[in-house]
Tab-separated table of C-alpha atoms in Angstrom:
chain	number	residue	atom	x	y	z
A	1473	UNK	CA	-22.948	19.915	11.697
A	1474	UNK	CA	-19.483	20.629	12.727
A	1475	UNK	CA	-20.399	18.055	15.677
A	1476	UNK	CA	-21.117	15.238	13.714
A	1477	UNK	CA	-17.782	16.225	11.392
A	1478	UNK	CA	-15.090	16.183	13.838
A	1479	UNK	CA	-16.615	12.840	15.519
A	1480	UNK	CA	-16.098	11.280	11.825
A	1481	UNK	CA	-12.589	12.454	11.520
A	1482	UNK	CA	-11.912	11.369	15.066
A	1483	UNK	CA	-12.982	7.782	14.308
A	1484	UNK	CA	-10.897	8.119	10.456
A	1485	UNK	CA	-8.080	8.604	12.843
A	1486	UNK	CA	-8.757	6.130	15.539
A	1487	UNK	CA	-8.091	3.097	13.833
A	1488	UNK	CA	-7.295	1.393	17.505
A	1489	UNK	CA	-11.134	1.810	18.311
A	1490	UNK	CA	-12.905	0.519	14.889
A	1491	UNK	CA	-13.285	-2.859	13.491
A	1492	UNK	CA	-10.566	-2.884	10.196
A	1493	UNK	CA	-8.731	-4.759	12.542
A	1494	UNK	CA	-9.566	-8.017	15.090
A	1495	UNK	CA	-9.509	-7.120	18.566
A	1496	UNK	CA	-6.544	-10.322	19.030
A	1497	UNK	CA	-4.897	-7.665	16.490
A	1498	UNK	CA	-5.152	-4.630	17.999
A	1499	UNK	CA	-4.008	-5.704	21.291
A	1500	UNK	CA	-0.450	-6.515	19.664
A	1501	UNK	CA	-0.728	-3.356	18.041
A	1502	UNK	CA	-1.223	-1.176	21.357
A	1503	UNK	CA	2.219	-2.303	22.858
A	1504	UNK	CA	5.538	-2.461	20.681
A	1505	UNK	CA	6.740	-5.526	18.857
A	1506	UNK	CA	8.946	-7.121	16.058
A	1507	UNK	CA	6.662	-8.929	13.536
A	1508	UNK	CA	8.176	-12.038	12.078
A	1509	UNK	CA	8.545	-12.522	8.139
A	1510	UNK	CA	9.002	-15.684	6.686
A	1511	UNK	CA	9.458	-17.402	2.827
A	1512	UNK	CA	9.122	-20.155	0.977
A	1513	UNK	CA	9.360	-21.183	-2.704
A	1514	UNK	CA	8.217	-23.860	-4.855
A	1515	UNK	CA	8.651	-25.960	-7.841
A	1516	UNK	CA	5.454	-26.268	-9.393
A	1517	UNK	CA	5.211	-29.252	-12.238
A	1518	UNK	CA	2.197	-29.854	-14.030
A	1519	UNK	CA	2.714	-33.982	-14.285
A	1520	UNK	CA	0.976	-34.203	-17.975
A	1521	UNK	CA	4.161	-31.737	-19.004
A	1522	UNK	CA	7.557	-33.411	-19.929
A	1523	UNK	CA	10.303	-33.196	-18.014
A	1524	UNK	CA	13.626	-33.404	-18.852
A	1525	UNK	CA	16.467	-36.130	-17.653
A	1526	UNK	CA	17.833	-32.971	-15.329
A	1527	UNK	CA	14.352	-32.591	-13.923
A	1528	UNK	CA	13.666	-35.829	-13.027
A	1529	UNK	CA	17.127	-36.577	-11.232
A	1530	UNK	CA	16.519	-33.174	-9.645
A	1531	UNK	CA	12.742	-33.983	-8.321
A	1532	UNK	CA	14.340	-37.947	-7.335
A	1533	UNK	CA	16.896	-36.444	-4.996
A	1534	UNK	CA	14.474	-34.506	-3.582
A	1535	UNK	CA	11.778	-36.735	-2.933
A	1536	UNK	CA	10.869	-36.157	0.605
A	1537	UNK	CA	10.851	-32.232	-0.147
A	1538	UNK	CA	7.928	-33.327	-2.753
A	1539	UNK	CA	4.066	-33.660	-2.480
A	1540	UNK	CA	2.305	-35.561	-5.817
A	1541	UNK	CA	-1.088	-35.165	-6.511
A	1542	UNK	CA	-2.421	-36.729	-9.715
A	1543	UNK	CA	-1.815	-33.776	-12.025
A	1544	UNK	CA	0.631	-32.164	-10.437
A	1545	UNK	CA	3.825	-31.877	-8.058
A	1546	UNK	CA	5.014	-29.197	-5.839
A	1547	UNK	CA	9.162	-29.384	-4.388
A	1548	UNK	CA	10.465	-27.663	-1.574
A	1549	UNK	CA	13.486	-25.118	-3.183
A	1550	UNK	CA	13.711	-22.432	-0.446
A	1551	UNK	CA	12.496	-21.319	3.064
A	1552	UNK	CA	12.988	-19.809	5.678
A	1553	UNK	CA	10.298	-21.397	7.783
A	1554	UNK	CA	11.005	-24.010	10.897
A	1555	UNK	CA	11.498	-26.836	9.208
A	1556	UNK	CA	8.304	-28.551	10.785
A	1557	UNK	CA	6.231	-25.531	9.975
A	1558	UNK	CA	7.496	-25.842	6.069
A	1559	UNK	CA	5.610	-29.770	5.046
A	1560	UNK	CA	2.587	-28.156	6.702
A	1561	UNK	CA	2.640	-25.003	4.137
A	1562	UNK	CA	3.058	-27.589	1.653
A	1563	UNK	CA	-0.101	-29.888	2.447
A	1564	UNK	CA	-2.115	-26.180	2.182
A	1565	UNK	CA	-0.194	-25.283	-0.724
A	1566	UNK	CA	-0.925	-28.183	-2.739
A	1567	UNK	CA	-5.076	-28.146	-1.251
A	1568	UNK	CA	-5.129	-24.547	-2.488
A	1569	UNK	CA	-3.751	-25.506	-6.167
A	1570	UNK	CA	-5.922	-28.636	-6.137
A	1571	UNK	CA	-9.046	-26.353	-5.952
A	1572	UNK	CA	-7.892	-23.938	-8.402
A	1573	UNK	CA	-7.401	-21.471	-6.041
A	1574	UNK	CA	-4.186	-20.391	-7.586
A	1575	UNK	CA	-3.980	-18.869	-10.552
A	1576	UNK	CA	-1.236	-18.047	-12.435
A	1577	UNK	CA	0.326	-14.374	-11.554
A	1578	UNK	CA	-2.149	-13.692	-9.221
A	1579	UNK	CA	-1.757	-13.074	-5.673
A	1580	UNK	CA	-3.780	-14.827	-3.231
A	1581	UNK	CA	-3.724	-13.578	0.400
A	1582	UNK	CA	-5.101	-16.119	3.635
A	1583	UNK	CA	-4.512	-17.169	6.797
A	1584	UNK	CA	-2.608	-20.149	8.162
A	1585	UNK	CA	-1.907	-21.688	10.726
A	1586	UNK	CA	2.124	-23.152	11.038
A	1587	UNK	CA	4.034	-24.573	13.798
A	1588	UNK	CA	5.911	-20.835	14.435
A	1589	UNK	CA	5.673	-18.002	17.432
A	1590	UNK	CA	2.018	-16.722	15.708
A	1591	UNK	CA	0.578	-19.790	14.758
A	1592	UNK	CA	-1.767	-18.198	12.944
A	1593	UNK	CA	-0.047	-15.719	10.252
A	1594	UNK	CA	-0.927	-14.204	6.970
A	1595	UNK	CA	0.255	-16.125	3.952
A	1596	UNK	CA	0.692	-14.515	0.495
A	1597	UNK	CA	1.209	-17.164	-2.135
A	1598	UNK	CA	1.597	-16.572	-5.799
A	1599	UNK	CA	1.494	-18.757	-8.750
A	1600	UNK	CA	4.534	-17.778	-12.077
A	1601	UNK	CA	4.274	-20.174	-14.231
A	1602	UNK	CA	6.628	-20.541	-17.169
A	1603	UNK	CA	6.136	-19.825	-20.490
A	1604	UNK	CA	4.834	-23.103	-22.710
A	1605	UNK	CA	6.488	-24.836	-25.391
A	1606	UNK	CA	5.190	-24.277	-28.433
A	1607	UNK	CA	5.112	-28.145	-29.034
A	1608	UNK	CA	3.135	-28.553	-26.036
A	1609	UNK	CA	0.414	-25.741	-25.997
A	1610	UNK	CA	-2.110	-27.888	-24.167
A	1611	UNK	CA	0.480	-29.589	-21.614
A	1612	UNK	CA	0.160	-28.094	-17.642
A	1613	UNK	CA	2.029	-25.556	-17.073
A	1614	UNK	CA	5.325	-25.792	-14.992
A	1615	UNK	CA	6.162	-22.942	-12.687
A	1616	UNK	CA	7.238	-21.445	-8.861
A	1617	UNK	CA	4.625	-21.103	-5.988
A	1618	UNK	CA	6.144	-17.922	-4.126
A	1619	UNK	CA	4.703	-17.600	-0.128
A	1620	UNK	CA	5.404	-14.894	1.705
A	1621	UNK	CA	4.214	-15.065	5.404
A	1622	UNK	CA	3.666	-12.376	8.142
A	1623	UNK	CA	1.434	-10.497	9.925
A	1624	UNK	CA	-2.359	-10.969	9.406
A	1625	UNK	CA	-4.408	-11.451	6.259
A	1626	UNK	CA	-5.937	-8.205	6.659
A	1627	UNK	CA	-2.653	-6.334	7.066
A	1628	UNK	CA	-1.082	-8.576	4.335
A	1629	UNK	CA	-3.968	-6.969	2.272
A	1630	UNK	CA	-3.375	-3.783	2.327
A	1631	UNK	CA	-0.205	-4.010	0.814
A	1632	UNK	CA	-1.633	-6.334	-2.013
A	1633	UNK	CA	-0.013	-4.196	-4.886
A	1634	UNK	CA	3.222	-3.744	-3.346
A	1635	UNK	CA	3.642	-7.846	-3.201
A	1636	UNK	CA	2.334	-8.691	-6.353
A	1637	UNK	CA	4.687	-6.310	-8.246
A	1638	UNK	CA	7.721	-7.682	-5.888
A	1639	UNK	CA	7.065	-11.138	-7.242
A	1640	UNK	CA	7.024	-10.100	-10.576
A	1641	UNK	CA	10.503	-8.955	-9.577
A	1642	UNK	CA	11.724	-12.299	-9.593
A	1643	UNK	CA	10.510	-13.814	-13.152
A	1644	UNK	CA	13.863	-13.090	-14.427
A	1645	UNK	CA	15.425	-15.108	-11.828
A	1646	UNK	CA	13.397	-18.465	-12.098
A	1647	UNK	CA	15.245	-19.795	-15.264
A	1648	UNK	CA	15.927	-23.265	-14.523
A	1649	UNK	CA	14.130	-25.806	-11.454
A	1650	UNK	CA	17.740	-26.270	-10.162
A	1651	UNK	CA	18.179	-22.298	-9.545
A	1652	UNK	CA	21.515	-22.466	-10.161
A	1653	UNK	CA	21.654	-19.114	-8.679
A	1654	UNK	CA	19.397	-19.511	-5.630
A	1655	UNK	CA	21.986	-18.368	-2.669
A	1656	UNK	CA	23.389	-15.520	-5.148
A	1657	UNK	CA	20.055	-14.336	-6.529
A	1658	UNK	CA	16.783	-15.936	-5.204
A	1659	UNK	CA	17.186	-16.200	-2.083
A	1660	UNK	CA	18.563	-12.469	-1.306
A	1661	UNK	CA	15.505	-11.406	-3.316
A	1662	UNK	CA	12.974	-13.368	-0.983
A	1663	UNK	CA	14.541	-12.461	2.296
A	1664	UNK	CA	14.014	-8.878	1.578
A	1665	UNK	CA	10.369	-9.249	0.611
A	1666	UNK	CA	9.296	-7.742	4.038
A	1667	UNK	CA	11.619	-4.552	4.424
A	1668	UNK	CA	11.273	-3.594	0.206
A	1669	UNK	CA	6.969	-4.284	-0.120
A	1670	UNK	CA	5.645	-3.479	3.772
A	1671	UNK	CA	8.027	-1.367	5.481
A	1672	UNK	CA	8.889	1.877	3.122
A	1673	UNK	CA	6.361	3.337	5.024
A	1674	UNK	CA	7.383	3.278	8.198
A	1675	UNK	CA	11.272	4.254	7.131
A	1676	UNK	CA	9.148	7.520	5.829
A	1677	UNK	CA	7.675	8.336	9.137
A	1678	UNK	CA	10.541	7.164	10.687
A	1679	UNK	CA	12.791	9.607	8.529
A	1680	UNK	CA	10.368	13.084	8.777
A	1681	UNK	CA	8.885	12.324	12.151
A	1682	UNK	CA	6.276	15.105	12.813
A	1683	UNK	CA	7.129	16.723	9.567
A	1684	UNK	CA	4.763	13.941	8.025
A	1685	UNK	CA	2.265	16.580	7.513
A	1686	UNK	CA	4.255	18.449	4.978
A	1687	UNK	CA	4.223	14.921	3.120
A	1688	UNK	CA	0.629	14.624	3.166
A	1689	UNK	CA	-0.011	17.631	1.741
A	1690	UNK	CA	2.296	17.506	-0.934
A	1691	UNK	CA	0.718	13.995	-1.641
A	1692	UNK	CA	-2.656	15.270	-1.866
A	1693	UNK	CA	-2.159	18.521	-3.602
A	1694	UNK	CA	0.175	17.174	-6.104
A	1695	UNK	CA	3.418	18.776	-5.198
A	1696	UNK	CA	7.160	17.148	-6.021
A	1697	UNK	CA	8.515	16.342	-3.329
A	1698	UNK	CA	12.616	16.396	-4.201
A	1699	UNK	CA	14.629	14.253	-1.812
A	1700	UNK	CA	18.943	15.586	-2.001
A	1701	UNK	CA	22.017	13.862	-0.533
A	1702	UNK	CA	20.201	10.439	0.007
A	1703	UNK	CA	20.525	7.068	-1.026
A	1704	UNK	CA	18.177	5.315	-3.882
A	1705	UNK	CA	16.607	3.533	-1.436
A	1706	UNK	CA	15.563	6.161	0.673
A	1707	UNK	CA	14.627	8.367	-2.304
A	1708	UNK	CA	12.660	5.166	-3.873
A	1709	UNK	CA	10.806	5.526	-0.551
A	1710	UNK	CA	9.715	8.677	-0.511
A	1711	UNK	CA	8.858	8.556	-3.879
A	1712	UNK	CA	6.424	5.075	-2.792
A	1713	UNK	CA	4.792	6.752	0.244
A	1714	UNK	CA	3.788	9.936	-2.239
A	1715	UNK	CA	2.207	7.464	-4.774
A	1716	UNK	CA	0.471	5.891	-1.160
A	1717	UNK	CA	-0.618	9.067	0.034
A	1718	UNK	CA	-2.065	10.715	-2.994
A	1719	UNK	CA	-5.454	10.099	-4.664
A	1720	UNK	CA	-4.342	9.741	-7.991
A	1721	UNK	CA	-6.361	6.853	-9.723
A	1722	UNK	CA	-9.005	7.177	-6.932
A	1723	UNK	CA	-10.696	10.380	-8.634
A	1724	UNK	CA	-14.282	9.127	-10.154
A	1725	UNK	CA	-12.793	11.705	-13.754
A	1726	UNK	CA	-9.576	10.682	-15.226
A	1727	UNK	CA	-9.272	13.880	-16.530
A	1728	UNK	CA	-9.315	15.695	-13.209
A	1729	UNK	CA	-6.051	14.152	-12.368
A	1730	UNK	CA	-4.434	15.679	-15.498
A	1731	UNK	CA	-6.208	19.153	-15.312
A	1732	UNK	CA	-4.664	19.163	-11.726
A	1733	UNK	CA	-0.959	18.361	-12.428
A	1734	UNK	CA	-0.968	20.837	-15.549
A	1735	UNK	CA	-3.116	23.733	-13.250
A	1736	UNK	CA	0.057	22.896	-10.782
A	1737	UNK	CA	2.717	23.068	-13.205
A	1738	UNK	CA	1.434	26.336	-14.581
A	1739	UNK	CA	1.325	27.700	-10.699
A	1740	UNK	CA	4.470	29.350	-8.910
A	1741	UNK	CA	3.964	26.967	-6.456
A	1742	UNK	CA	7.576	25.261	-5.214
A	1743	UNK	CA	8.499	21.657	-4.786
A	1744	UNK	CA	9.088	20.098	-1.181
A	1745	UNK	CA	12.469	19.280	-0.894
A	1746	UNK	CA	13.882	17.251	2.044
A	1747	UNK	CA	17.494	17.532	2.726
A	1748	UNK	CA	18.862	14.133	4.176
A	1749	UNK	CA	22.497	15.683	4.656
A	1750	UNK	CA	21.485	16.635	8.214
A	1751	UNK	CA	19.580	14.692	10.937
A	1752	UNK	CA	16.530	14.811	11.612
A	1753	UNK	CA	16.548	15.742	7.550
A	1754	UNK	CA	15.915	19.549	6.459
A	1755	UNK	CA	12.642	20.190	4.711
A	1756	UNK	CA	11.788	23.310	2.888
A	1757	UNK	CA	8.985	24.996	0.586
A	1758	UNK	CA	6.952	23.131	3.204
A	1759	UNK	CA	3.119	23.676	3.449
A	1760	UNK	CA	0.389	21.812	5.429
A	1761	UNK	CA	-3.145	22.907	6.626
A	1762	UNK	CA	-5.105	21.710	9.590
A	1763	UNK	CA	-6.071	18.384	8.420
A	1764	UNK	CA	-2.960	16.927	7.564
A	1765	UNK	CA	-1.853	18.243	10.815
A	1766	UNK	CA	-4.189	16.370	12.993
A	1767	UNK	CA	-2.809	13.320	11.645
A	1768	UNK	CA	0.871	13.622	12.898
A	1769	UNK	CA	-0.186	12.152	16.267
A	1770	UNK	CA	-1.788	9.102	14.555
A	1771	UNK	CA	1.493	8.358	12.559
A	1772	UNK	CA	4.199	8.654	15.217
A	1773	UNK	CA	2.215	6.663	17.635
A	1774	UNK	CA	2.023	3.999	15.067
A	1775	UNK	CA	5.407	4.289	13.861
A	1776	UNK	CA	6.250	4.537	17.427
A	1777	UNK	CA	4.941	0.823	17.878
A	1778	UNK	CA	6.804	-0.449	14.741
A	1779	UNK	CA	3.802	-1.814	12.948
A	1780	UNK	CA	3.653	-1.024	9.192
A	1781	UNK	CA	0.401	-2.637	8.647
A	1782	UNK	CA	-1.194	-0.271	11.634
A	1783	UNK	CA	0.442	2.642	9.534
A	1784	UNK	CA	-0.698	1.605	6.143
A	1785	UNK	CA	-4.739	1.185	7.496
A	1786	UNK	CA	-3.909	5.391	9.191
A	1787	UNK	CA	-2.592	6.079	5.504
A	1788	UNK	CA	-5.517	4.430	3.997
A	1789	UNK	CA	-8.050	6.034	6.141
A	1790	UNK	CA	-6.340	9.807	5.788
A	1791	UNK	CA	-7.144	9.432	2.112
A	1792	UNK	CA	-11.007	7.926	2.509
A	1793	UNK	CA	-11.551	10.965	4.572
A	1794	UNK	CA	-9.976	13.603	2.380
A	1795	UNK	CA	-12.226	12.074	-0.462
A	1796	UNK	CA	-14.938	11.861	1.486
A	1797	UNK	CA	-14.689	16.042	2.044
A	1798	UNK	CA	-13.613	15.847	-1.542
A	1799	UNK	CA	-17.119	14.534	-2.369
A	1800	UNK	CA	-19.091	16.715	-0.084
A	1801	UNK	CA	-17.728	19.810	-1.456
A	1802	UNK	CA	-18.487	18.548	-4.647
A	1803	UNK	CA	-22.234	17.822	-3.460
A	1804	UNK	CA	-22.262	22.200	-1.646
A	1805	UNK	CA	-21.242	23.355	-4.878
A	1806	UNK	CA	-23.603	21.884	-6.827
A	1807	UNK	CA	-25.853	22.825	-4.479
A	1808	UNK	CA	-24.838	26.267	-4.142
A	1809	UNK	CA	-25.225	26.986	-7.637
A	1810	UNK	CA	-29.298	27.583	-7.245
A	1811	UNK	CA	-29.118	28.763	-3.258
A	1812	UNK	CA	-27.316	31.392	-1.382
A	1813	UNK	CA	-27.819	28.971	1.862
A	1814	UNK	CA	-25.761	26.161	-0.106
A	1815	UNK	CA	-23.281	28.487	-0.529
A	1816	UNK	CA	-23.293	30.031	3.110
A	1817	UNK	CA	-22.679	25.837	3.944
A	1818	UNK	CA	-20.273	25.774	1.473
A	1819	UNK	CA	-18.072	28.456	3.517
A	1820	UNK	CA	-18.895	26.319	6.485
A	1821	UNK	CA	-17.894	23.316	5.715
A	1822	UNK	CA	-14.585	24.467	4.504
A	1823	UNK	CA	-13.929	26.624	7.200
A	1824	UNK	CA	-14.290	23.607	9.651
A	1825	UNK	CA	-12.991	20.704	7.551
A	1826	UNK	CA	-9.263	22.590	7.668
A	1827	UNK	CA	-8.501	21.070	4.193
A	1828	UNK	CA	-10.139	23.487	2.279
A	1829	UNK	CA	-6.872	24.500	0.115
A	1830	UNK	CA	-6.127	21.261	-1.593
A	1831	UNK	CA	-10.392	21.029	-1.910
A	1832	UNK	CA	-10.167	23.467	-3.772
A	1833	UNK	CA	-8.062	23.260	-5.675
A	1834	UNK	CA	-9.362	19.625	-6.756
A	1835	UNK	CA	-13.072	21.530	-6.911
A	1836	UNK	CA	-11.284	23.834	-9.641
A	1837	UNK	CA	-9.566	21.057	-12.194
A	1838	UNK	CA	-12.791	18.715	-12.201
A	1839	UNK	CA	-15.149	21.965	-12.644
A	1840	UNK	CA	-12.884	23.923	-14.978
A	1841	UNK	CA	-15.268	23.551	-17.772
A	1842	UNK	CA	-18.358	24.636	-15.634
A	1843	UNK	CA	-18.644	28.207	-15.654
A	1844	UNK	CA	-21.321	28.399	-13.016
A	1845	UNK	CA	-19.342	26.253	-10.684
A	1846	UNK	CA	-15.762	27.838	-11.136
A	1847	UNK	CA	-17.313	31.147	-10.046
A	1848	UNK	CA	-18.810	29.469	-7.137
A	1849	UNK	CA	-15.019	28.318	-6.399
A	1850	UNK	CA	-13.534	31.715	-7.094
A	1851	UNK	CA	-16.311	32.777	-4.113
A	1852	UNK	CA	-14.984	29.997	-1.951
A	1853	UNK	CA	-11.301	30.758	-2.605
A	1854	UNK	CA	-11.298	34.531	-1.492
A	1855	UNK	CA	-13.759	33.565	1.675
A	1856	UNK	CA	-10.493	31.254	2.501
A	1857	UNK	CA	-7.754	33.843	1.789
A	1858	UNK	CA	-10.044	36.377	4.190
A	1859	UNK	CA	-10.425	33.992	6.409
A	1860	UNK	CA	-6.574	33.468	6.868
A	1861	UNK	CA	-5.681	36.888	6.374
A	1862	UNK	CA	-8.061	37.513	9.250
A	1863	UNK	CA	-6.399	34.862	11.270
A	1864	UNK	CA	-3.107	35.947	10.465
C-alpha cells in the first residue's frame, strides 16, 4: 500500500518525467532560459456595419496593415512582433475568424508558427467586440482581436483564467479604432500581459524560497496569509498564488467550502504573515506538514530554471494529489463506518500520506452533519495528535 502511494506522489511531483508536457518541451525546461512574449492587436470591422468618415480615412491610410475578407476586415494597430512575423499572424487571424473560431470574449489558445526565435509558439487570441447600435441590432459587430504569444499552447493553457480576465482589463481602453491613447494606455497594458497573467507565480517562489511550504499549507487549509511592508503588487501576488494553490471551487459540495472557512474562523488558529521589511522576507504563525514539504524541492528547481509554465503544471499537480488523498479518505471513512479494518486503514493511510491535518480537517466540514462519520474523524484526529506527541 504505502509502496504504490509514495510511487504516485513521486510521479505528482515529477512533472519532468510524465507526458503534460512534449518531450521538445521539457528539454528547454531542464536547462535555464528567458521565454519570449510577444503582442499584437487588431481592428476588427464587420463590413455589413457602417463606418464612419473617421473610420474609413483611418482603415485608407492603413491599407497595407489590412486583410479584407468578404464580411469582414482586420487592421494592424499594435505589436510587438518582427515585422515579417506580424502579416503572417494576420493571414491565421483572419482563417481563424473566417471559421468562426473566434467568438466574442472568449479566449482561444493554439499554436503557431511565426518567423521569430521559437517558430512555433503559443498564441492566445481573443475576440471584444463593441457594443451595437441600437439602430443596427443585426449589423456585424465591430471590435479588437487581442494575441498574446509565448511559450507553448499547453503552458499558455494553464493560465487560461489569468488571460482571459487580463483582456477584460482592457475594454475600457478600446473606445475609439484610432486609440487615441494607444502609447499612453494600450500599449503599456499589452506589454505587461506576460509579467501581470504568467509570472506572479514565480515572483512567489522567488520571494519565500523554501518557505513555499508554509504557503501551501495555508492555501490548502484555508489560512490568511497577511503580507506587511510590501508593495500592491507583491501583496496582489501573494494573494493570486493562495487563490492558485487552494481547492476552493474544486470541492464536489459547495457547502464544504463555507463550513470550512467558518470552522476556521471560529478556531484559535493564527494567520501567516510574511514580513517583506527584511530579506529573504520574515514569516511567522507558520505551519506545514510532510506533504507540502516534499514539494519545496519541486518548486525551487523550477523556479530555479525561470519557467512559470513548469511551475504552474507542479502547482496544478500538488493540488490533484491533495484531492486525490482528499477523496480516498473520504472513500476509508465511509468505509470505516461498518469495519474496524477500514478504520485500522484509515489510520494508515493518514499516517503515511503526511497530510493528514488539513484531511481532516476537510473530512470534518463536508461530514459535519453525519454523526457516524464525525466520530469516525474525532477517532482519526486523536490517533494523529498521539502519533505526533509520540514523535515529538
Amino acid at each position: 500500500m504505502f509502496t504504490s502511494q509514495t510511487s504516485s506522489f513521486q510521479d505528482s511531483i515529477d512533472v519532468e518525467e510524465r507526458d503534460d508536457f512534449d518531450s521538445e518541451e521539457i528539454a528547454g525546461y531542464i536547462q535555464k532560459i528567458q521565454l519570449n512574449s510577444y503582442y499584437t492587436i487588431y481592428l476588427y470591422q464587420g463590413t455589413r456595419s457602417e463606418a464612419s468618415a473617421e473610420n474609413v480615412a483611418w482603415n485608407q491610410r492603413r491599407a497595407d496593415s489590412t486583410t479584407s475578407q468578404d464580411d469582414f476586415s482586420l487592421t494592424l494597430i499594435d505589436s510587438s512582433l518582427p515585422s515579417e512575423a506580424e502579416p503572417e499572424l494576420r493571414t491565421y487571424i483572419s482563417r481563424r475568424l473566417s471559421k468562426g473560431a473566434l467568438l466574442g470574449g472568449m479566449g482561444n489558445i493554439a499554436t503557431v508558427e511565426l518567423s521569430i526565435p521559437e517558430q512555433a509558439v503559443g498564441c492566445y487570441c481573443c475576440l471584444l467586440e463593441q457594443e451595437r447600435s441600437p439602430e443596427q441590432p443585426d449589423a456585424d459587430g465591430n471590435g479588437y482581436v487581442i494575441c498574446f504569444m509565448g511559450g507553448s499552447e499547453k503552458g499558455l493553457n494553464l493560465f487560461r483564467l489569468e488571460l482571459d480576465k487580463y483582456v477584460q482589463g482592457l475594454h475600457s481602453s478600446l473606445q475609439t479604432p484610432e486609440l487615441l491613447n494607444l502609447e499612453t494606455e494600450v500599449r503599456p497594458y499589452l506589454s505587461q500581459w506576460y509579467e501581470e497573467s504568467v509570472m506572479h507565480i514565480y515572483r512567489v517562489v522567488q520571494l519565500v524560497q523554501s518557505n513555499i511550504s508554509f504557503l501551501l499549507h495555508a492555501a490548502l487549509s484555508h489560512t490568511h496569509v497577511e503580507v506587511n511592508n510590501a508593495d500592491e503588487k507583491t501583496k496582489a501576488d501573494v494573494s493570486r498564488f493562495i487563490k492558485a494553490a487552494s481547492l476552493q471551487g474544486l470541492s464536489q459540495q459547495d457547502t464544504t467550502t463555507a463550513s470550512l472557512c467558518k470552522a476556521i474562523s471560529e478556531d484559535t488558529q493564527s494567520d501567516l504573515v510574511i514580513d517583506c521589511s527584511t530579506s529573504p522576507p520574515t514569516l511567522s504563525n507558520t505551519v506545514s506538514n510532510r506533504f507540502c514539504d516534499d514539494w519545496i524541492q519541486a518548486f525551487l528547481n523550477a523556479a530555479e530554471r525561470c519557467n512559470p509554465f513548469l511551475l504552474r503544471q507542479i502547482l496544478e499537480n500538488f493540488k490533484l494529489k491533495a484531492i486525490q488523498d482528499m477523496n480516498s479518505l473520504k472513500r476509508f471513512v465511509r468505509q470505516a463506518e461498518m469495519s474496524h479494518y477500514a478504520l485500522f486503514r484509515c489510520c494508515q493511510f493518514l499516517q503515511g500520506c503526511g497530510n493528514g491535518d488539513v484531511l481532516l480537517q476537510n473530512a470534518r466540514a463536508e461530514h459535519s452533519d453525519m454523526p457516524e462519520a464525525c466520530t469516525i474523524v474525532t477517532v482519526l484526529e486523536e490517533f494523529l495528535k498521539e502519533q505526533s506527541q509520540a514523535q515529538a
